[in-house]
Amino acid sequence: MTRKIIIDTDPGQDDAVALLLALASPEDFDILGIVAVAGNVGLAQNARNALKVVELSGRTDVPVYAGCERPIRRPLVTAEHVHGPTGLDGPDLPEPTMKLQDQHGVDFIVDTLRKEDSGTVTLCTLGPLTNVAMALIKAPDIAPRIREIVMMAGAYFEVGNITPAAEFNVYVDPEAADIVLSAGIPVTIIPLDVTHGVLSFQHRLDAFAGLGNKSGKAVSEMLAFSERFDLEKYGGEGAPLHDPCVIAWLLKPDLFEGRNINVSIETTSELTRGMTVADYWRVTDRPRNALYLRSADDEGFYALLRERLARLP
């Protein structure tokens, strides 16, 4: 059955690949809307990037909204050092002709969850959780109406990628992450522990470029640009590919393994701000509030990406 989804994102090269994977799968997803959030770069540029990616896919029927321009309580931290000043450096994508929707992205999330049948809409979050948290603050009644939230967020075994203790999406707005994980909504977390196991080796980038379409070429160029930072930081021959794992899990959950645990967010310590405190070994009696994934079949993951991206222009 087709799953109704809202994608909340801060594109970002890996976000762009995740969007393309979802947009290439109309038999699996009814994408009700894409909502931009401040994160990898500022909100205006992230929203522009989302429009560019939608146009690249040919799916201009999917509306794009702009959400929150800063975290709930903290100054915005961005990642141009990874993604470039545009957030989507690498390919030369044309300026979008599509326009953003007039409605604020948070209001779109609230109105959509109230309009659609309860328990039918999945939220896919690829960036900081500001928009979703603000929707829950503004309209607490939507919480039980959400089918589930699938998020790229956090880390346990891999610890942090923006500080020694924290993953970027959580670090940018830890209060938002805390609100979302405390709301009693079914949550699946795809952390660095998974994404650091699905590496974009050169032969995989070459395979995308060899698909013979604009989307495959753009993906290869995007990842060739963004991976340079992780290759220098971690060494090795391939960089992690984060956000597409959210969409891949919804398409083929059997590619992933994990367990139900308690996950809490550190919001008070400046030393460990944004740390994902994952009770993976269940050593506390805190209630289990998330399906926390730990590993993925990387060959199956990249095969799925190639198969779906080949469908696009």
mmCIF file of C-alpha atoms in Angstrom:
data_model
loop_
_atom_site.group_PDB
_atom_site.id
_atom_site.type_symbol
_atom_site.label_atom_id
_atom_site.label_comp_id
_atom_site.label_asym_id
_atom_site.label_seq_id
_atom_site.Cartn_x
_atom_site.Cartn_y
_atom_site.Cartn_z
ATOM 1 C CA MET A 1 0.000 0.000 0.000
ATOM 2 C CA THR A 2 1.090 3.580 -0.644
ATOM 3 C CA ARG A 3 2.260 5.260 2.553
ATOM 4 C CA LYS A 4 1.436 8.923 3.164
ATOM 5 C CA ILE A 5 4.557 10.817 4.184
ATOM 6 C CA ILE A 6 5.767 14.321 4.963
ATOM 7 C CA ILE A 7 9.513 14.856 4.520
ATOM 8 C CA ASP A 8 11.162 17.431 6.780
ATOM 9 C CA THR A 9 14.620 18.278 5.489
ATOM 10 C CA ASP A 10 17.613 20.642 5.343
ATOM 11 C CA PRO A 11 19.171 19.799 1.944
ATOM 12 C CA GLY A 12 22.247 19.008 2.106
ATOM 13 C CA GLN A 13 23.629 16.560 -0.471
ATOM 14 C CA ASP A 14 22.566 13.458 1.462
ATOM 15 C CA ASP A 15 19.123 14.974 2.026
ATOM 16 C CA ALA A 16 18.886 15.517 -1.722
ATOM 17 C CA VAL A 17 19.587 11.838 -2.375
ATOM 18 C CA ALA A 18 16.934 10.887 0.167
ATOM 19 C CA LEU A 19 14.416 13.180 -1.529
ATOM 20 C CA LEU A 20 15.212 11.699 -4.932
ATOM 21 C CA LEU A 21 14.799 8.168 -3.575
ATOM 22 C CA ALA A 22 11.340 9.030 -2.234
ATOM 23 C CA LEU A 23 10.327 10.986 -5.330
ATOM 24 C CA ALA A 24 11.338 8.009 -7.499
ATOM 25 C CA SER A 25 8.974 5.703 -5.569
ATOM 26 C CA PRO A 26 5.396 6.882 -6.265
ATOM 27 C CA GLU A 27 4.007 3.374 -5.873
ATOM 28 C CA ASP A 28 5.323 3.345 -2.303
ATOM 29 C CA PHE A 29 4.856 6.945 -1.159
ATOM 30 C CA ASP A 30 2.183 9.588 -1.389
ATOM 31 C CA ILE A 31 4.393 12.586 -0.572
ATOM 32 C CA LEU A 32 1.979 15.093 0.936
ATOM 33 C CA GLY A 33 4.649 17.763 1.148
ATOM 34 C CA ILE A 34 8.299 18.582 1.719
ATOM 35 C CA VAL A 35 9.119 21.019 4.515
ATOM 36 C CA ALA A 36 12.476 22.790 4.782
ATOM 37 C CA VAL A 37 14.126 23.551 8.114
ATOM 38 C CA ALA A 38 17.262 25.473 9.046
ATOM 39 C CA GLY A 39 20.208 23.155 9.540
ATOM 40 C CA ASN A 40 22.958 22.346 7.063
ATOM 41 C CA VAL A 41 22.625 25.944 5.869
ATOM 42 C CA GLY A 42 20.056 28.649 6.506
ATOM 43 C CA LEU A 43 16.352 28.149 5.897
ATOM 44 C CA ALA A 44 16.034 30.197 2.694
ATOM 45 C CA GLN A 45 18.834 28.272 0.971
ATOM 46 C CA ASN A 46 17.581 24.911 2.230
ATOM 47 C CA ALA A 47 14.121 25.679 0.862
ATOM 48 C CA ARG A 48 15.633 26.710 -2.493
ATOM 49 C CA ASN A 49 17.615 23.471 -2.542
ATOM 50 C CA ALA A 50 14.474 21.431 -1.914
ATOM 51 C CA LEU A 51 12.815 23.103 -4.897
ATOM 52 C CA LYS A 52 15.856 22.355 -7.062
ATOM 53 C CA VAL A 53 15.790 18.677 -6.137
ATOM 54 C CA VAL A 54 12.060 18.350 -6.766
ATOM 55 C CA GLU A 55 12.516 19.897 -10.213
ATOM 56 C CA LEU A 56 15.455 17.597 -10.930
ATOM 57 C CA SER A 57 13.202 14.619 -10.216
ATOM 58 C CA GLY A 58 10.436 15.852 -12.510
ATOM 59 C CA ARG A 59 7.935 15.555 -9.637
ATOM 60 C CA THR A 60 6.765 19.150 -9.605
ATOM 61 C CA ASP A 61 3.405 17.979 -8.269
ATOM 62 C CA VAL A 62 4.944 17.735 -4.790
ATOM 63 C CA PRO A 63 4.586 20.996 -2.813
ATOM 64 C CA VAL A 64 7.479 22.490 -0.841
ATOM 65 C CA TYR A 65 7.125 24.605 2.297
ATOM 66 C CA ALA A 66 9.507 26.640 4.439
ATOM 67 C CA GLY A 67 9.455 26.047 8.174
ATOM 68 C CA CYS A 68 11.510 27.375 11.085
ATOM 69 C CA GLU A 69 14.567 29.541 10.487
ATOM 70 C CA ARG A 70 16.261 28.859 13.826
ATOM 71 C CA PRO A 71 16.261 26.307 16.659
ATOM 72 C CA ILE A 72 13.819 26.637 19.546
ATOM 73 C CA ARG A 73 16.242 28.128 22.095
ATOM 74 C CA ARG A 74 19.726 28.303 20.583
ATOM 75 C CA PRO A 75 21.559 30.154 17.839
ATOM 76 C CA LEU A 76 21.649 28.253 14.576
ATOM 77 C CA VAL A 77 24.709 26.090 13.887
ATOM 78 C CA THR A 78 25.247 25.261 10.208
ATOM 79 C CA ALA A 79 27.556 22.973 8.230
ATOM 80 C CA GLU A 80 28.856 24.844 5.206
ATOM 81 C CA HIS A 81 32.241 23.274 5.968
ATOM 82 C CA VAL A 82 30.707 19.973 4.835
ATOM 83 C CA HIS A 83 28.074 20.944 2.271
ATOM 84 C CA GLY A 84 29.531 24.114 0.779
ATOM 85 C CA PRO A 85 28.081 27.632 0.923
ATOM 86 C CA THR A 86 24.974 26.643 -1.022
ATOM 87 C CA GLY A 87 24.411 23.480 1.003
ATOM 88 C CA LEU A 88 24.212 21.603 -2.273
ATOM 89 C CA ASP A 89 27.609 22.187 -3.835
ATOM 90 C CA GLY A 90 28.781 19.763 -6.496
ATOM 91 C CA PRO A 91 26.324 19.663 -9.388
ATOM 92 C CA ASP A 92 25.327 22.754 -11.320
ATOM 93 C CA LEU A 93 21.566 22.659 -10.777
ATOM 94 C CA PRO A 94 19.473 25.428 -12.342
ATOM 95 C CA GLU A 95 17.594 27.908 -10.217
ATOM 96 C CA PRO A 96 14.097 26.549 -9.548
ATOM 97 C CA THR A 97 11.040 27.776 -11.383
ATOM 98 C CA MET A 98 8.759 26.214 -8.756
ATOM 99 C CA LYS A 99 7.666 28.477 -5.922
ATOM 100 C CA LEU A 100 7.393 27.762 -2.237
ATOM 101 C CA GLN A 101 3.910 27.381 -0.837
ATOM 102 C CA ASP A 102 2.676 30.434 1.085
ATOM 103 C CA GLN A 103 1.741 28.484 4.211
ATOM 104 C CA HIS A 104 4.334 28.116 6.967
ATOM 105 C CA GLY A 105 5.723 24.594 7.102
ATOM 106 C CA VAL A 106 4.734 24.043 10.746
ATOM 107 C CA ASP A 107 1.136 25.000 9.972
ATOM 108 C CA PHE A 108 1.191 22.648 6.995
ATOM 109 C CA ILE A 109 2.279 19.775 9.245
ATOM 110 C CA VAL A 110 -0.439 20.546 11.794
ATOM 111 C CA ASP A 111 -3.221 21.018 9.248
ATOM 112 C CA THR A 112 -2.273 17.909 7.307
ATOM 113 C CA LEU A 113 -2.196 15.677 10.379
ATOM 114 C CA ARG A 114 -5.607 16.991 11.434
ATOM 115 C CA LYS A 115 -7.054 16.533 7.943
ATOM 116 C CA GLU A 116 -5.758 13.061 7.115
ATOM 117 C CA ASP A 117 -7.141 9.977 8.834
ATOM 118 C CA SER A 118 -5.522 9.402 12.199
ATOM 119 C CA GLY A 119 -2.569 7.029 12.070
ATOM 120 C CA THR A 120 -1.996 7.299 8.331
ATOM 121 C CA VAL A 121 0.807 9.902 8.018
ATOM 122 C CA THR A 122 4.484 9.157 8.612
ATOM 123 C CA LEU A 123 6.931 11.987 9.259
ATOM 124 C CA CYS A 124 10.372 11.473 7.713
ATOM 125 C CA THR A 125 12.899 13.811 9.313
ATOM 126 C CA LEU A 126 16.291 14.358 7.703
ATOM 127 C CA GLY A 127 17.488 17.404 9.650
ATOM 128 C CA PRO A 128 17.049 19.132 13.015
ATOM 129 C CA LEU A 129 13.656 18.407 14.560
ATOM 130 C CA THR A 130 12.609 22.036 15.045
ATOM 131 C CA ASN A 131 9.567 21.987 12.750
ATOM 132 C CA VAL A 132 8.132 18.797 14.229
ATOM 133 C CA ALA A 133 8.699 19.953 17.802
ATOM 134 C CA MET A 134 7.058 23.300 17.096
ATOM 135 C CA ALA A 135 4.082 21.520 15.532
ATOM 136 C CA LEU A 136 3.733 19.414 18.695
ATOM 137 C CA ILE A 137 3.996 22.511 20.900
ATOM 138 C CA LYS A 138 1.428 24.394 18.844
ATOM 139 C CA ALA A 139 -0.980 21.483 18.445
ATOM 140 C CA PRO A 140 -0.475 18.685 21.000
ATOM 141 C CA ASP A 141 -3.549 16.950 19.608
ATOM 142 C CA ILE A 142 -1.590 15.850 16.527
ATOM 143 C CA ALA A 143 0.722 13.528 18.485
ATOM 144 C CA PRO A 144 -1.606 10.500 18.559
ATOM 145 C CA ARG A 145 -2.523 11.091 14.922
ATOM 146 C CA ILE A 146 1.037 10.495 13.673
ATOM 147 C CA ARG A 147 1.587 6.968 12.373
ATOM 148 C CA GLU A 148 5.298 7.141 13.176
ATOM 149 C CA ILE A 149 8.361 9.353 12.897
ATOM 150 C CA VAL A 150 11.411 7.966 11.091
ATOM 151 C CA MET A 151 14.435 10.137 11.754
ATOM 152 C CA MET A 152 18.085 10.312 10.814
ATOM 153 C CA ALA A 153 19.431 11.389 14.170
ATOM 154 C CA GLY A 154 21.855 10.581 16.909
ATOM 155 C CA ALA A 155 24.553 8.025 17.560
ATOM 156 C CA TYR A 156 25.693 5.627 20.251
ATOM 157 C CA PHE A 157 28.506 3.403 19.026
ATOM 158 C CA GLU A 158 29.809 6.099 16.642
ATOM 159 C CA VAL A 159 29.289 8.881 19.222
ATOM 160 C CA GLY A 160 29.413 12.309 17.487
ATOM 161 C CA ASN A 161 30.191 13.952 14.161
ATOM 162 C CA ILE A 162 29.833 17.649 15.064
ATOM 163 C CA THR A 163 31.204 17.380 18.613
ATOM 164 C CA PRO A 164 32.850 14.409 20.363
ATOM 165 C CA ALA A 165 29.456 13.597 21.891
ATOM 166 C CA ALA A 166 26.755 14.690 19.438
ATOM 167 C CA GLU A 167 25.393 14.019 15.972
ATOM 168 C CA PHE A 168 24.636 17.156 13.943
ATOM 169 C CA ASN A 169 20.840 16.973 13.615
ATOM 170 C CA VAL A 170 20.370 16.539 17.361
ATOM 171 C CA TYR A 171 23.110 19.011 18.304
ATOM 172 C CA VAL A 172 21.561 21.845 16.299
ATOM 173 C CA ASP A 173 18.296 21.671 18.267
ATOM 174 C CA PRO A 174 18.520 19.268 21.222
ATOM 175 C CA GLU A 175 15.421 20.737 22.858
ATOM 176 C CA ALA A 176 13.408 19.882 19.753
ATOM 177 C CA ALA A 177 14.736 16.324 19.735
ATOM 178 C CA ASP A 178 13.853 15.979 23.412
ATOM 179 C CA ILE A 179 10.299 17.174 22.777
ATOM 180 C CA VAL A 180 9.783 14.752 19.905
ATOM 181 C CA LEU A 181 11.192 11.732 21.757
ATOM 182 C CA SER A 182 9.079 12.541 24.807
ATOM 183 C CA ALA A 183 5.788 12.832 22.917
ATOM 184 C CA GLY A 184 4.770 9.165 23.003
ATOM 185 C CA ILE A 185 4.866 8.826 19.208
ATOM 186 C CA PRO A 186 6.251 5.640 17.583
ATOM 187 C CA VAL A 187 9.782 6.536 16.523
ATOM 188 C CA THR A 188 12.445 4.818 14.445
ATOM 189 C CA ILE A 189 15.933 6.297 14.809
ATOM 190 C CA ILE A 190 18.574 5.811 12.139
ATOM 191 C CA PRO A 191 21.833 6.959 13.756
ATOM 192 C CA LEU A 192 25.423 7.322 12.659
ATOM 193 C CA ASP A 193 25.843 3.719 13.810
ATOM 194 C CA VAL A 194 23.930 2.738 10.661
ATOM 195 C CA THR A 195 25.020 5.431 8.250
ATOM 196 C CA HIS A 196 28.721 4.897 8.911
ATOM 197 C CA GLY A 197 28.229 1.381 7.570
ATOM 198 C CA VAL A 198 26.868 2.454 4.170
ATOM 199 C CA LEU A 199 29.889 4.070 2.584
ATOM 200 C CA SER A 200 29.926 5.832 -0.784
ATOM 201 C CA PHE A 201 32.975 4.164 -2.288
ATOM 202 C CA GLN A 202 34.140 5.472 -5.662
ATOM 203 C CA HIS A 203 32.717 2.494 -7.543
ATOM 204 C CA ARG A 204 29.303 3.336 -6.104
ATOM 205 C CA LEU A 205 29.566 6.958 -7.202
ATOM 206 C CA ASP A 206 30.642 5.751 -10.637
ATOM 207 C CA ALA A 207 27.576 3.498 -10.773
ATOM 208 C CA PHE A 208 25.299 6.475 -10.115
ATOM 209 C CA ALA A 209 27.048 8.497 -12.813
ATOM 210 C CA GLY A 210 26.693 5.542 -15.165
ATOM 211 C CA LEU A 211 22.895 5.421 -14.890
ATOM 212 C CA GLY A 212 22.721 7.712 -17.907
ATOM 213 C CA ASN A 213 20.304 10.260 -16.472
ATOM 214 C CA LYS A 214 20.585 13.758 -14.989
ATOM 215 C CA SER A 215 19.646 12.572 -11.521
ATOM 216 C CA GLY A 216 22.316 9.886 -11.384
ATOM 217 C CA LYS A 217 24.973 12.317 -12.581
ATOM 218 C CA ALA A 218 23.868 14.923 -10.021
ATOM 219 C CA VAL A 219 23.942 12.385 -7.177
ATOM 220 C CA SER A 220 27.454 11.313 -8.119
ATOM 221 C CA GLU A 221 28.616 14.932 -8.196
ATOM 222 C CA MET A 222 26.851 15.806 -4.929
ATOM 223 C CA LEU A 223 28.392 12.959 -3.002
ATOM 224 C CA ALA A 224 31.831 13.439 -4.541
ATOM 225 C CA PHE A 225 31.747 16.965 -3.111
ATOM 226 C CA SER A 226 30.319 16.295 0.346
ATOM 227 C CA GLU A 227 32.324 13.150 1.041
ATOM 228 C CA ARG A 228 35.655 14.968 0.867
ATOM 229 C CA PHE A 229 35.158 16.232 4.435
ATOM 230 C CA ASP A 230 34.437 12.801 5.903
ATOM 231 C CA LEU A 231 37.216 11.148 3.930
ATOM 232 C CA GLU A 232 39.684 13.558 5.482
ATOM 233 C CA LYS A 233 38.164 13.195 8.960
ATOM 234 C CA TYR A 234 37.725 9.418 9.114
ATOM 235 C CA GLY A 235 40.174 8.157 6.523
ATOM 236 C CA GLY A 236 39.247 5.129 4.451
ATOM 237 C CA GLU A 237 37.914 5.000 0.915
ATOM 238 C CA GLY A 238 34.268 5.938 1.318
ATOM 239 C CA ALA A 239 32.145 8.415 3.266
ATOM 240 C CA PRO A 240 28.929 7.761 5.208
ATOM 241 C CA LEU A 241 25.611 8.334 3.455
ATOM 242 C CA HIS A 242 23.117 9.435 6.075
ATOM 243 C CA ASP A 243 19.635 10.623 5.143
ATOM 244 C CA PRO A 244 18.701 8.177 2.346
ATOM 245 C CA CYS A 245 18.648 5.469 5.014
ATOM 246 C CA VAL A 246 15.364 6.937 6.305
ATOM 247 C CA ILE A 247 13.620 6.360 2.984
ATOM 248 C CA ALA A 248 15.377 3.038 2.396
ATOM 249 C CA TRP A 249 14.153 1.745 5.761
ATOM 250 C CA LEU A 250 10.561 2.536 4.808
ATOM 251 C CA LEU A 251 11.026 0.836 1.439
ATOM 252 C CA LYS A 252 12.954 -2.230 2.631
ATOM 253 C CA PRO A 253 13.077 -2.563 6.410
ATOM 254 C CA ASP A 254 14.632 -6.012 6.079
ATOM 255 C CA LEU A 255 17.881 -4.272 5.048
ATOM 256 C CA PHE A 256 18.272 -2.998 8.623
ATOM 257 C CA GLU A 257 18.638 -4.405 12.138
ATOM 258 C CA GLY A 258 18.023 -2.802 15.522
ATOM 259 C CA ARG A 259 16.128 -3.053 18.778
ATOM 260 C CA ASN A 260 13.559 -1.200 20.865
ATOM 261 C CA ILE A 261 15.268 0.843 23.571
ATOM 262 C CA ASN A 262 15.034 4.067 25.545
ATOM 263 C CA VAL A 263 16.640 7.093 23.915
ATOM 264 C CA SER A 264 17.021 10.387 25.770
ATOM 265 C CA ILE A 265 18.667 13.659 24.742
ATOM 266 C CA GLU A 266 21.160 15.673 26.769
ATOM 267 C CA THR A 267 20.055 19.308 26.783
ATOM 268 C CA THR A 268 21.805 20.871 29.792
ATOM 269 C CA SER A 269 25.513 20.024 29.658
ATOM 270 C CA GLU A 270 27.586 22.207 27.361
ATOM 271 C CA LEU A 271 30.195 19.454 27.187
ATOM 272 C CA THR A 272 27.763 16.815 25.915
ATOM 273 C CA ARG A 273 25.004 19.018 24.480
ATOM 274 C CA GLY A 274 22.888 17.044 22.023
ATOM 275 C CA MET A 275 24.247 13.659 23.044
ATOM 276 C CA THR A 276 21.950 10.753 22.215
ATOM 277 C CA VAL A 277 21.794 8.740 25.422
ATOM 278 C CA ALA A 278 20.818 5.384 23.940
ATOM 279 C CA ASP A 279 20.215 2.594 26.436
ATOM 280 C CA TYR A 280 21.126 -0.007 23.818
ATOM 281 C CA TRP A 281 21.996 -2.675 26.379
ATOM 282 C CA ARG A 282 18.824 -1.950 28.421
ATOM 283 C CA VAL A 283 20.689 -1.333 31.653
ATOM 284 C CA THR A 284 18.033 1.077 32.972
ATOM 285 C CA ASP A 285 14.321 0.742 33.552
ATOM 286 C CA ARG A 286 13.508 3.794 31.442
ATOM 287 C CA PRO A 287 10.607 3.041 29.087
ATOM 288 C CA ARG A 288 11.478 1.988 25.561
ATOM 289 C CA ASN A 289 10.486 4.849 23.305
ATOM 290 C CA ALA A 290 12.250 4.135 20.006
ATOM 291 C CA LEU A 291 13.262 1.475 17.545
ATOM 292 C CA TYR A 292 16.980 2.195 17.347
ATOM 293 C CA LEU A 293 18.685 0.774 14.276
ATOM 294 C CA ARG A 294 22.285 -0.343 14.470
ATOM 295 C CA SER A 295 23.307 -1.821 11.122
ATOM 296 C CA ALA A 296 22.366 -2.112 7.459
ATOM 297 C CA ASP A 297 23.025 -4.325 4.449
ATOM 298 C CA ASP A 298 25.142 -1.859 2.502
ATOM 299 C CA GLU A 299 25.088 -3.785 -0.776
ATOM 300 C CA GLY A 300 21.318 -4.049 -0.653
ATOM 301 C CA PHE A 301 21.033 -0.386 0.254
ATOM 302 C CA TYR A 302 23.084 0.794 -2.730
ATOM 303 C CA ALA A 303 21.309 -1.622 -5.063
ATOM 304 C CA LEU A 304 17.995 -0.072 -4.000
ATOM 305 C CA LEU A 305 19.362 3.424 -4.576
ATOM 306 C CA ARG A 306 20.595 2.558 -8.070
ATOM 307 C CA GLU A 307 17.345 0.860 -9.040
ATOM 308 C CA ARG A 308 15.164 3.772 -7.938
ATOM 309 C CA LEU A 309 17.383 6.615 -9.155
ATOM 310 C CA ALA A 310 17.471 4.976 -12.607
ATOM 311 C CA ARG A 311 13.751 5.746 -12.905
ATOM 312 C CA LEU A 312 14.273 9.516 -12.751
ATOM 313 C CA PRO A 313 15.020 11.955 -15.569
#
